[in-house]
Amino acid sequence: MRRILSGIRPEHLLPFACAAAAICLGASEFMDTFEFDLGTSGEPQQTIAASDRHSYALLVLAIFALFALVIAVVSGSRPAATAVAVAGGLALLFFLLVDLPDVGQQGTVDDPSRVFFSSEAEPANGFWLEMVGSVALAVSGAALATLRPDQLRLLRAGPEAEAEEPVRPPRERRTPHGGRTRRGARSR
């Protein structure tokens, strides 16, 4: 067990973190964002679904992030890895500008039997899942975007490929006067 864990480096977990965050973000679109309570019953009198507030925009960002993640890991594309970070940043911005300001807002409950009853918007499970997903996707996507293309390609192969990769000696090149020198070494 120790041998298995010793071969895993933190960057090998980045694709899993990005995928989990994108799944959380996408799942939050199918949940309620806010609940409105009336009185002490504890039962929500009205809920607002995330899909009604966002029109599935965060689901589109989550799917885009998953596709960009697959492209980044399979091909070693830094622009695709950056796209994952951008999708996370946009989701976080969306959360901060659209949902967070509405926490605690007072409003009337849309129920014909209760005229002019006021209630406060309380965060529901979808709100918290959206927060966790957007922050995690922004942070893990930013970390993924810092990796070089060769590091991104190694994520696909796993830690075993890193140990098996042969170490190549520096290439020799010819100097203008015909002598050979190692790459990076000075010629006399």
XYZ file of C-alpha atoms in Angstrom:
188
model
C 0.000 0.000 0.000
C 2.804 2.373 0.880
C 4.503 1.646 -2.454
C 1.345 2.556 -4.362
C 0.910 5.833 -2.497
C 4.576 6.762 -2.820
C 4.284 6.789 -6.623
C 1.318 9.177 -6.673
C 2.198 12.830 -6.888
C -0.314 15.636 -6.277
C -0.522 16.610 -9.943
C -1.780 13.105 -10.748
C -4.885 13.902 -8.710
C -5.633 17.172 -10.530
C -7.748 15.637 -13.322
C -9.860 13.844 -10.718
C -10.308 17.057 -8.732
C -11.295 18.981 -11.869
C -13.762 16.280 -12.924
C -15.327 16.055 -9.448
C -15.689 19.837 -9.270
C -17.306 19.989 -12.721
C -19.722 17.212 -11.744
C -20.650 19.095 -8.547
C -21.191 22.259 -10.538
C -23.374 20.496 -13.098
C -25.384 18.671 -10.411
C -26.106 21.942 -8.615
C -28.181 23.047 -11.611
C -30.712 20.305 -10.853
C -31.178 21.346 -7.221
C -32.892 24.175 -5.345
C -30.821 27.291 -4.770
C -33.013 29.146 -2.268
C -35.798 28.289 0.166
C -38.361 30.631 1.694
C -39.743 29.753 5.129
C -42.883 31.133 6.747
C -42.930 30.883 10.483
C -41.584 28.213 12.748
C -42.683 25.088 10.875
C -39.264 24.647 9.270
C -40.838 23.499 6.039
C -39.959 25.634 3.006
C -43.033 27.360 1.649
C -41.406 28.101 -1.674
C -38.169 27.074 -3.377
C -36.258 28.519 -6.300
C -34.520 26.024 -8.555
C -31.080 26.773 -9.938
C -32.288 26.037 -13.460
C -34.862 28.833 -13.104
C -32.187 31.281 -11.990
C -29.396 30.332 -14.422
C -31.132 28.692 -17.399
C -28.611 25.821 -17.150
C -25.619 28.117 -17.794
C -23.516 26.413 -15.119
C -24.332 23.010 -16.607
C -22.972 24.215 -19.954
C -19.804 25.474 -18.223
C -19.403 22.146 -16.397
C -19.731 20.116 -19.613
C -17.291 22.452 -21.366
C -14.807 22.028 -18.500
C -15.065 18.229 -18.718
C -14.426 18.242 -22.478
C -11.495 20.645 -22.083
C -10.106 18.445 -19.292
C -10.209 15.343 -21.494
C -8.473 17.202 -24.331
C -5.835 18.619 -21.970
C -4.952 15.230 -20.493
C -5.126 13.186 -23.705
C -3.210 15.571 -25.949
C -1.169 17.549 -23.407
C -2.737 20.807 -24.585
C -2.017 23.796 -22.356
C -4.757 25.905 -23.999
C -7.281 23.197 -23.082
C -5.971 23.154 -19.506
C -6.320 26.925 -19.422
C -9.894 26.537 -20.708
C -10.679 24.396 -17.647
C -9.401 27.198 -15.413
C -11.375 29.811 -17.361
C -14.563 27.731 -17.039
C -13.978 27.501 -13.285
C -13.325 31.219 -13.055
C -16.507 32.023 -14.977
C -18.537 29.686 -12.750
C -17.090 31.342 -9.648
C -17.817 34.794 -11.058
C -21.359 33.684 -11.872
C -21.806 32.450 -8.299
C -20.403 35.640 -6.777
C -22.400 38.036 -8.963
C -25.720 36.218 -9.405
C -26.419 33.977 -6.413
C -24.416 35.283 -3.466
C -26.007 38.783 -3.420
C -29.494 37.251 -3.092
C -28.768 35.434 0.185
C -30.891 36.952 2.933
C -32.999 39.074 0.581
C -36.527 39.757 1.794
C -39.411 39.118 -0.572
C -43.018 38.099 -0.800
C -43.911 34.453 -1.145
C -45.779 33.687 -4.335
C -48.746 31.897 -2.771
C -52.353 33.075 -3.285
C -53.446 31.884 0.184
C -50.803 34.044 1.899
C -51.092 37.601 0.716
C -48.268 39.983 1.645
C -46.328 37.480 3.709
C -42.643 38.276 3.653
C -39.857 35.767 3.915
C -36.088 35.636 3.696
C -34.140 33.760 1.010
C -32.127 31.040 2.713
C -29.482 29.039 0.854
C -30.537 25.504 -0.056
C -28.366 22.480 -0.917
C -27.923 23.566 -4.534
C -26.433 26.866 -3.397
C -23.762 25.141 -1.317
C -22.977 22.572 -4.012
C -22.635 25.374 -6.556
C -20.251 27.216 -4.240
C -18.062 24.157 -3.634
C -18.069 23.173 -7.312
C -17.207 26.627 -8.636
C -14.411 27.272 -6.115
C -12.941 23.784 -6.577
C -13.086 24.020 -10.385
C -11.450 27.456 -10.376
C -8.627 26.360 -8.044
C -7.952 22.924 -9.537
C -8.304 24.299 -13.071
C -5.772 27.024 -12.292
C -3.383 24.405 -10.922
C -3.886 22.273 -14.041
C -3.155 25.267 -16.259
C 0.287 25.677 -14.667
C 1.472 22.264 -15.877
C 3.716 21.930 -18.942
C 2.502 19.854 -21.922
C 4.812 16.959 -21.034
C 3.427 16.948 -17.479
C -0.110 16.966 -18.847
C 0.655 13.956 -21.053
C 2.117 12.113 -18.050
C -1.210 12.543 -16.248
C -2.800 10.281 -18.852
C -0.191 7.548 -18.460
C -0.039 7.640 -14.655
C 2.889 7.466 -12.231
C 4.240 4.206 -13.703
C 5.084 5.890 -17.017
C 7.144 8.532 -15.260
C 9.372 5.902 -13.676
C 9.705 3.894 -16.913
C 10.566 6.849 -19.135
C 14.182 6.429 -20.214
C 16.633 9.178 -19.468
C 18.175 10.314 -22.719
C 21.693 11.696 -22.810
C 22.077 15.203 -24.189
C 22.268 15.338 -27.976
C 25.570 16.124 -29.567
C 25.747 18.853 -32.164
C 28.406 20.079 -34.482
C 30.136 23.384 -33.880
C 30.980 25.747 -36.718
C 34.629 24.614 -36.714
C 33.672 20.935 -37.084
C 34.165 19.704 -33.525
C 31.480 18.059 -31.519
C 30.086 19.431 -28.323
C 27.307 18.528 -25.972
C 24.222 20.635 -26.068
C 24.600 23.440 -23.599
C 28.383 22.989 -23.270
C 30.716 25.647 -24.590
C 32.964 24.955 -27.516
C 36.538 26.234 -27.484
